[in-house]
Short mmCIF file of C-alpha atoms and ligand atoms in Angstrom, two decimals:
data_model
loop_
_atom_site.label_atom_id
_atom_site.label_comp_id
_atom_site.label_asym_id
_atom_site.label_seq_id
_atom_site.Cartn_x
_atom_site.Cartn_y
_atom_site.Cartn_z
CA MET A 29 0.00 0.00 0.00
CA SER A 30 1.22 3.45 -0.89
CA ASP A 31 2.54 5.76 1.78
CA VAL A 32 1.28 8.88 0.03
CA ARG A 33 -1.98 10.43 1.12
CA PRO A 34 -4.38 10.23 -1.84
CA GLU A 35 -4.94 13.66 -3.37
CA SER A 36 -8.66 13.00 -3.46
CA MET A 37 -8.78 12.59 0.30
CA GLU A 38 -10.82 15.33 1.90
CA ARG A 39 -9.53 17.01 5.08
CA ILE A 40 -11.50 15.69 8.04
CA THR A 41 -12.70 18.89 9.66
CA THR A 42 -16.21 18.00 10.80
CA GLU A 43 -17.84 15.25 12.80
CA ALA A 44 -19.81 14.16 9.71
CA LEU A 45 -16.59 13.70 7.73
CA ALA A 46 -15.05 11.85 10.67
CA GLN A 47 -18.05 9.53 10.80
CA LYS A 48 -17.68 8.83 7.07
CA PHE A 49 -13.99 8.04 7.59
CA ILE A 50 -14.82 5.75 10.53
CA ASP A 51 -17.42 3.82 8.51
CA GLU A 52 -14.98 3.36 5.64
CA GLN A 53 -12.18 2.27 7.93
CA ILE A 54 -14.38 -0.23 9.75
CA ALA A 55 -15.19 -1.89 6.42
CA GLU A 56 -11.52 -1.85 5.37
CA ILE A 57 -10.29 -3.24 8.67
CA ARG A 58 -12.84 -6.05 8.57
CA ALA A 59 -11.84 -6.89 4.99
CA GLN A 60 -8.13 -6.89 5.89
CA VAL A 61 -8.32 -8.79 9.16
CA GLY A 62 -11.21 -11.22 8.67
CA ASP A 63 -11.58 -13.32 11.80
CA LYS A 64 -7.91 -13.06 12.82
CA LYS A 65 -6.47 -11.36 15.90
CA VAL A 66 -4.73 -7.99 16.00
CA LEU A 67 -2.23 -6.79 18.60
CA LEU A 68 -1.86 -3.13 19.61
CA ALA A 69 0.48 -1.38 22.04
CA LEU A 70 -1.91 1.05 23.69
CA SER A 71 -0.10 3.85 25.50
CA GLY A 72 -3.13 6.04 26.10
CA GLY A 73 -1.74 8.73 23.79
CA VAL A 74 -4.03 10.23 21.14
CA ASP A 75 -2.90 8.12 18.19
CA SER A 76 -2.90 4.67 19.77
CA SER A 77 -6.15 5.45 21.61
CA VAL A 78 -7.92 6.43 18.39
CA VAL A 79 -6.64 3.32 16.63
CA ALA A 80 -7.82 1.18 19.56
CA ALA A 81 -11.29 2.74 19.56
CA LEU A 82 -11.57 2.29 15.79
CA LEU A 83 -10.51 -1.35 15.92
CA ILE A 84 -12.81 -2.10 18.85
CA LYS A 85 -15.70 -0.81 16.73
CA ALA A 86 -14.54 -2.87 13.75
CA ILE A 87 -13.49 -6.19 15.28
CA GLY A 88 -14.30 -6.08 19.01
CA LYS A 89 -12.42 -8.68 21.02
CA GLN A 90 -10.29 -9.79 18.08
CA LEU A 91 -8.20 -6.78 19.07
CA VAL A 92 -5.76 -7.44 21.87
CA CYS A 93 -4.56 -4.20 23.46
CA VAL A 94 -1.43 -4.25 25.59
CA HIS A 95 -0.89 -1.36 27.96
CA VAL A 96 2.58 -1.31 29.47
CA ASN A 97 2.80 0.73 32.64
CA HIS A 98 6.50 1.57 32.79
CA GLY A 99 6.13 3.75 35.85
CA LEU A 100 6.90 6.91 33.88
CA LEU A 101 3.35 7.86 32.98
CA ARG A 102 1.55 10.85 34.45
CA LYS A 103 -0.71 10.61 37.45
CA GLY A 104 -3.95 8.81 36.61
CA GLU A 105 -2.98 7.74 33.08
CA PRO A 106 -2.74 3.95 33.49
CA GLU A 107 -5.99 3.98 35.44
CA GLN A 108 -7.68 5.98 32.68
CA VAL A 109 -6.59 3.51 30.00
CA VAL A 110 -8.16 0.67 32.00
CA GLU A 111 -11.30 2.68 32.72
CA VAL A 112 -11.90 3.87 29.14
CA PHE A 113 -10.92 0.78 27.21
CA ARG A 114 -11.67 -2.14 29.49
CA ASN A 115 -14.58 -0.80 31.53
CA GLN A 116 -16.31 1.52 29.09
CA MET A 117 -15.45 0.04 25.67
CA ASP A 118 -15.26 -3.58 26.84
CA ALA A 119 -11.94 -4.07 25.09
CA ASN A 120 -9.68 -7.05 25.37
CA LEU A 121 -6.97 -5.20 27.34
CA ILE A 122 -3.88 -6.66 28.89
CA TYR A 123 -2.51 -4.35 31.56
CA VAL A 124 1.14 -5.00 32.33
CA ASP A 125 2.55 -3.59 35.54
CA ALA A 126 6.20 -3.31 34.53
CA VAL A 127 7.06 -0.49 36.93
CA ASP A 128 9.66 -2.36 38.97
CA ARG A 129 11.24 -3.82 35.87
CA PHE A 130 11.79 -0.41 34.29
CA LEU A 131 12.86 1.38 37.45
CA ASP A 132 15.30 -1.38 38.38
CA LYS A 133 16.89 -1.19 34.92
CA LEU A 134 17.10 2.61 35.16
CA ALA A 135 18.55 2.70 38.67
CA GLY A 136 21.79 4.67 38.76
CA VAL A 137 21.66 5.58 35.03
CA ASP A 138 22.12 9.31 34.56
CA ASP A 139 22.97 9.68 30.87
CA PRO A 140 19.83 10.93 29.03
CA GLU A 141 20.35 8.94 25.83
CA THR A 142 21.13 5.76 27.78
CA LYS A 143 17.95 6.30 29.78
CA ARG A 144 15.94 6.66 26.55
CA LYS A 145 17.54 3.54 25.08
CA ILE A 146 16.81 1.48 28.19
CA ILE A 147 13.19 2.61 28.24
CA GLY A 148 12.76 1.90 24.49
CA ALA A 149 14.46 -1.52 24.65
CA GLU A 150 12.62 -2.60 27.77
CA PHE A 151 9.32 -1.54 26.24
CA ILE A 152 9.98 -3.78 23.26
CA ASN A 153 10.99 -6.67 25.56
CA VAL A 154 7.82 -6.40 27.63
CA PHE A 155 5.60 -6.01 24.57
CA ALA A 156 7.25 -8.95 22.78
CA GLU A 157 6.82 -11.14 25.86
CA GLU A 158 3.12 -10.34 25.99
CA ALA A 159 2.80 -10.95 22.25
CA ALA A 160 4.45 -14.37 22.64
CA LYS A 161 1.79 -15.34 25.19
CA GLN A 162 -0.99 -14.69 22.68
CA GLU A 163 -2.15 -17.30 20.22
CA GLY A 164 -3.26 -16.66 16.68
CA ILE A 165 -2.09 -13.05 16.30
CA GLU A 166 -1.57 -12.23 12.63
CA PHE A 167 -1.70 -8.44 12.61
CA LEU A 168 -0.07 -5.58 14.45
CA ALA A 169 -1.97 -2.29 14.67
CA GLN A 170 -0.04 0.94 14.96
CA GLY A 171 -0.98 4.55 15.56
CA THR A 172 1.16 5.83 12.70
CA ILE A 173 -0.10 9.22 11.50
CA TYR A 174 0.80 11.10 8.32
CA PRO A 175 3.52 13.33 9.81
CA ASP A 176 5.26 10.16 11.06
CA ILE A 177 5.57 9.11 7.41
CA THR A 178 6.40 12.48 5.88
CA GLU A 179 8.82 13.39 8.67
CA SER A 180 9.97 9.89 9.37
CA LYS A 181 13.32 11.17 10.49
CA GLY A 182 11.43 13.48 12.81
CA VAL A 183 10.55 13.61 16.47
CA LYS A 184 8.35 10.56 16.76
CA ALA A 185 10.50 8.21 14.74
CA HIS A 186 13.55 9.28 16.69
CA HIS A 187 12.01 9.40 20.09
CA ASN A 188 9.16 7.00 20.33
CA VAL A 189 9.60 4.04 22.60
CA GLY A 190 6.73 2.20 20.99
CA GLY A 191 7.91 1.42 17.47
CA LEU A 192 7.42 -1.90 15.72
CA PRO A 193 9.12 -4.52 17.89
CA GLU A 194 11.92 -6.22 16.02
CA GLY A 195 11.21 -9.88 15.48
CA LEU A 196 7.46 -9.38 15.55
CA GLN A 197 6.74 -9.91 11.92
CA PHE A 198 3.04 -9.26 11.69
CA GLU A 199 1.14 -7.59 8.89
CA LEU A 200 0.46 -3.96 9.82
CA VAL A 201 -2.93 -2.35 10.36
CA GLU A 202 -2.51 1.42 10.27
CA PRO A 203 -5.95 2.99 9.87
CA VAL A 204 -4.97 6.59 10.62
CA LYS A 205 -1.73 6.69 8.66
CA PHE A 206 -2.98 9.35 6.23
CA LEU A 207 -4.39 11.62 8.90
CA TYR A 208 -2.92 14.76 10.39
CA LYS A 209 -3.11 15.23 14.13
CA ASP A 210 -6.11 17.57 14.05
CA GLU A 211 -8.00 15.00 11.96
CA VAL A 212 -7.09 12.20 14.38
CA ARG A 213 -8.58 14.31 17.17
CA VAL A 214 -11.89 14.84 15.35
CA VAL A 215 -12.10 11.11 14.69
CA GLY A 216 -11.29 10.38 18.35
CA LYS A 217 -14.01 12.73 19.49
CA VAL A 218 -16.61 11.05 17.26
CA LEU A 219 -15.46 7.65 18.52
CA GLY A 220 -16.40 8.80 22.02
CA LEU A 221 -12.96 9.14 23.60
CA PRO A 222 -12.77 11.55 26.54
CA ASP A 223 -11.61 15.10 25.82
CA ASN A 224 -8.51 14.83 28.00
CA MET A 225 -7.34 11.93 25.83
CA VAL A 226 -8.28 13.49 22.50
CA TYR A 227 -6.88 16.96 23.18
CA ARG A 228 -4.02 16.04 25.40
CA GLN A 229 -0.74 17.88 25.11
CA PRO A 230 2.31 16.17 23.58
CA PHE A 231 3.96 13.80 26.03
CA PRO A 232 7.31 12.16 25.31
CA GLY A 233 7.40 8.39 24.79
CA PRO A 234 9.92 7.98 27.64
CA GLY A 235 7.47 9.96 29.73
CA LEU A 236 8.50 11.38 33.06
CA GLY A 237 11.85 9.61 32.57
CA VAL A 238 13.20 12.63 30.66
CA ARG A 239 11.85 15.04 33.28
CA CYS A 240 13.27 13.27 36.32
CA VAL A 241 16.67 14.65 35.45
CA GLY A 242 19.71 12.45 36.05
CA ALA A 243 19.45 9.05 37.69
CA ILE A 244 15.79 8.33 38.47
CA THR A 245 14.93 7.56 42.05
CA ARG A 246 11.47 6.42 43.07
CA ASP A 247 10.93 9.20 45.61
CA ARG A 248 11.98 11.97 43.23
CA LEU A 249 9.86 10.42 40.46
CA GLU A 250 6.81 10.36 42.73
CA ALA A 251 7.41 13.99 43.72
CA LEU A 252 7.58 14.87 40.01
CA ARG A 253 4.36 12.98 39.23
CA GLU A 254 2.52 14.84 41.99
CA ALA A 255 3.91 18.22 40.95
CA ASP A 256 3.00 17.56 37.32
CA ALA A 257 -0.59 16.76 38.28
CA ILE A 258 -0.82 20.01 40.26
CA VAL A 259 0.59 22.08 37.41
CA ARG A 260 -1.71 20.49 34.84
CA ALA A 261 -4.78 21.02 37.02
CA GLU A 262 -4.00 24.68 37.71
CA ILE A 263 -2.95 25.59 34.17
CA GLU A 264 -6.05 23.94 32.75
CA LYS A 265 -8.13 26.43 34.75
CA LEU A 266 -6.70 29.29 32.65
CA PRO A 267 -8.78 30.60 29.74
CA GLU A 268 -6.05 29.56 27.30
CA THR A 269 -3.69 26.68 27.89
CA PRO A 270 -0.16 26.73 26.52
CA TRP A 271 0.90 24.15 23.91
CA GLN A 272 2.81 22.11 26.48
CA TYR A 273 3.13 22.48 30.25
CA PHE A 274 4.71 20.23 32.80
CA CYS A 275 7.34 19.96 35.53
CA ALA A 276 10.91 18.78 35.66
CA ILE A 277 12.83 17.83 38.76
CA PRO A 278 16.58 18.27 38.57
CA ASP A 279 18.84 16.06 40.62
CA ILE A 280 19.90 18.88 42.90
CA GLN A 281 19.01 19.78 46.41
CA SER A 282 19.02 23.11 48.14
CA THR A 283 18.48 24.17 51.72
CA GLY A 284 15.05 24.61 53.18
CA ILE A 285 13.84 25.40 56.65
CA LYS A 286 11.14 23.73 58.66
CA TYR A 287 9.90 24.57 62.12
CA VAL A 288 9.75 21.86 64.73
CA ASN A 289 8.40 22.99 68.13
CA GLY A 290 9.06 26.58 67.15
CA GLU A 291 12.70 25.86 66.28
CA GLY A 292 13.82 26.39 62.68
CA GLU A 293 15.72 23.41 61.25
CA ARG A 294 17.61 23.53 58.00
CA TYR A 295 17.34 20.56 55.64
CA MET A 296 18.04 19.68 52.02
CA GLY A 297 15.14 19.34 49.55
CA TRP A 298 14.47 19.22 45.81
CA ALA A 299 13.52 22.05 43.52
CA VAL A 300 10.61 21.52 41.13
CA VAL A 301 10.73 23.41 37.84
CA ILE A 302 7.53 24.57 36.13
CA ARG A 303 7.76 24.67 32.33
CA ALA A 304 5.11 25.98 29.94
CA VAL A 305 5.72 26.70 26.26
CA ASN A 306 3.98 27.83 23.12
CA THR A 307 4.97 26.75 19.64
CA THR A 308 3.54 25.53 16.37
CA ASP A 309 6.28 23.10 15.43
CA ALA A 310 8.31 22.39 18.61
CA VAL A 311 11.31 23.91 16.83
CA LYS A 312 10.92 27.52 17.95
CA VAL A 313 9.33 28.01 21.29
CA THR A 314 8.18 31.00 23.30
CA VAL A 315 7.21 31.20 26.95
CA PRO A 316 3.70 32.44 27.67
CA GLU A 317 2.88 34.62 30.62
CA ILE A 318 1.38 32.73 33.50
CA PRO A 319 -0.54 34.85 36.00
CA PHE A 320 1.47 35.31 39.18
CA ALA A 321 -1.53 34.17 41.22
CA THR A 322 -1.54 30.85 39.33
CA LEU A 323 2.19 30.43 39.93
CA CYS A 324 1.65 31.04 43.66
CA THR A 325 -1.26 28.58 43.82
CA MET A 326 0.94 25.94 42.21
CA ARG A 327 3.85 26.77 44.51
CA ASP A 328 1.72 26.46 47.64
CA GLN A 329 0.67 22.96 46.67
CA ILE A 330 4.01 21.79 45.29
CA VAL A 331 5.99 22.66 48.44
CA LYS A 332 3.71 20.33 50.39
CA ILE A 333 5.02 17.34 48.42
CA PRO A 334 7.43 15.36 50.61
CA GLY A 335 11.05 16.18 49.80
CA VAL A 336 10.30 19.38 47.85
CA ASN A 337 11.21 22.79 49.26
CA ARG A 338 11.63 25.06 46.24
CA VAL A 339 9.67 25.93 43.06
CA LEU A 340 11.24 27.54 39.99
CA TRP A 341 9.70 28.85 36.78
CA ASP A 342 11.66 28.11 33.61
CA ILE A 343 11.37 31.10 31.26
CA SER A 344 13.90 29.83 28.70
CA GLU A 345 12.97 29.93 25.05
CA LYS A 346 13.95 27.43 22.35
CA PRO A 347 16.52 28.02 21.09
CA VAL A 348 18.66 28.20 23.28
CA ALA A 349 17.00 25.73 25.63
CA THR A 350 15.07 22.68 24.48
CA ILE A 351 11.54 22.11 25.71
CA GLU A 352 12.44 19.09 27.81
CA TRP A 353 15.20 19.15 30.37
CA GLU A 354 16.91 16.09 28.94
P1 LIG B 417 12.72 19.18 22.79
O1 LIG B 417 13.03 18.87 24.22
O2 LIG B 417 13.65 18.48 21.83
O3 LIG B 417 11.28 18.58 22.51
O4 LIG B 417 12.65 20.65 22.54
C1 LIG B 417 10.53 18.80 21.33
C2 LIG B 417 9.23 18.03 21.47
O5 LIG B 417 9.49 16.62 21.44
C3 LIG B 417 9.06 16.02 22.65
N1 LIG B 417 10.09 15.05 23.05
C4 LIG B 417 9.94 13.75 22.96
N2 LIG B 417 8.92 13.02 22.46
N3 LIG B 417 10.16 11.07 22.97
C5 LIG B 417 9.03 11.66 22.47
O6 LIG B 417 8.12 10.95 22.06
C6 LIG B 417 11.23 11.76 23.46
O7 LIG B 417 12.23 11.19 23.88
C7 LIG B 417 11.09 13.18 23.45
N4 LIG B 417 11.95 14.16 23.83
C8 LIG B 417 11.29 15.32 23.57
C9 LIG B 417 8.95 17.13 23.67
O8 LIG B 417 8.02 16.82 24.71
C10 LIG B 417 8.51 18.28 22.80
O9 LIG B 417 7.11 18.25 22.58
#
């Protein structure tokens, strides 16, 4: 099959056009797959979620979704995948708790590229192990979208931890491969996915792993996950949300003071960094204004997280800084 979007293909801008696309894809998927089984790595990101929802409509339980919780997802994400796909859509979902496996492999590793490689390789190992347990799989579904093809040397191809596992030689099912991101979102909406899945901000494949700067420790990772949830909740109350907003937690400590029985005691704690950026292409990035009151509300909650005693706001643009801290 060609990898070029047909010129005749209309841009999917409305729910009616999305519904037409869904109906066509359901017929195509059924014709391609027949009564065979399809495997899908379901991260909970927009693309894999839309592919899952489409395949569930087309072939129901012939789709086997595998959700690998590597411990580097944001607060509430693994639970939401189970809730939406298993409980609400009645999908055949295998939830793999691989948290210890990933964190043990990452222990003591501080080089960013090595961390990424470990996360990517371990993801493939876990996914391949789950695939080997399944009988009768003949197809592998993927959330490839058109920019992944046209910019295949781009961000996703370079970064994503969830590429085609080597050694898993299945025929591919890629129903959204000619769609742009905005089209995938319209389709996701019509398929009934929740807004916070359909419109979610970009999130790196290696997840919080690239934001827990340096060697990941469980306590610092948990502090980051809590801080990230606070920042997302507060920023989402603003009339306009930036393109991407999150926290990083550098592997540094600074002095804090706490009062015990009226006596001030100095101690060492972590600093959480708030990052919010605007961009159209992730190449050039500006930093939007965040109301000082919002910053203070976030600060007041973040300093209550165990181990954290300082909150910083990163106002660096790209270039010179990158969006992520690693
Ligand atoms: P940088 O940090 O290079 O990020 O300015 C540009 C965009 O890419 C995302 N990003 C990643 N996405 N895996 C991904 O899937 C990664 O390893 C990764 N690193 C950065 C980043 O969140 C931003 O949107």
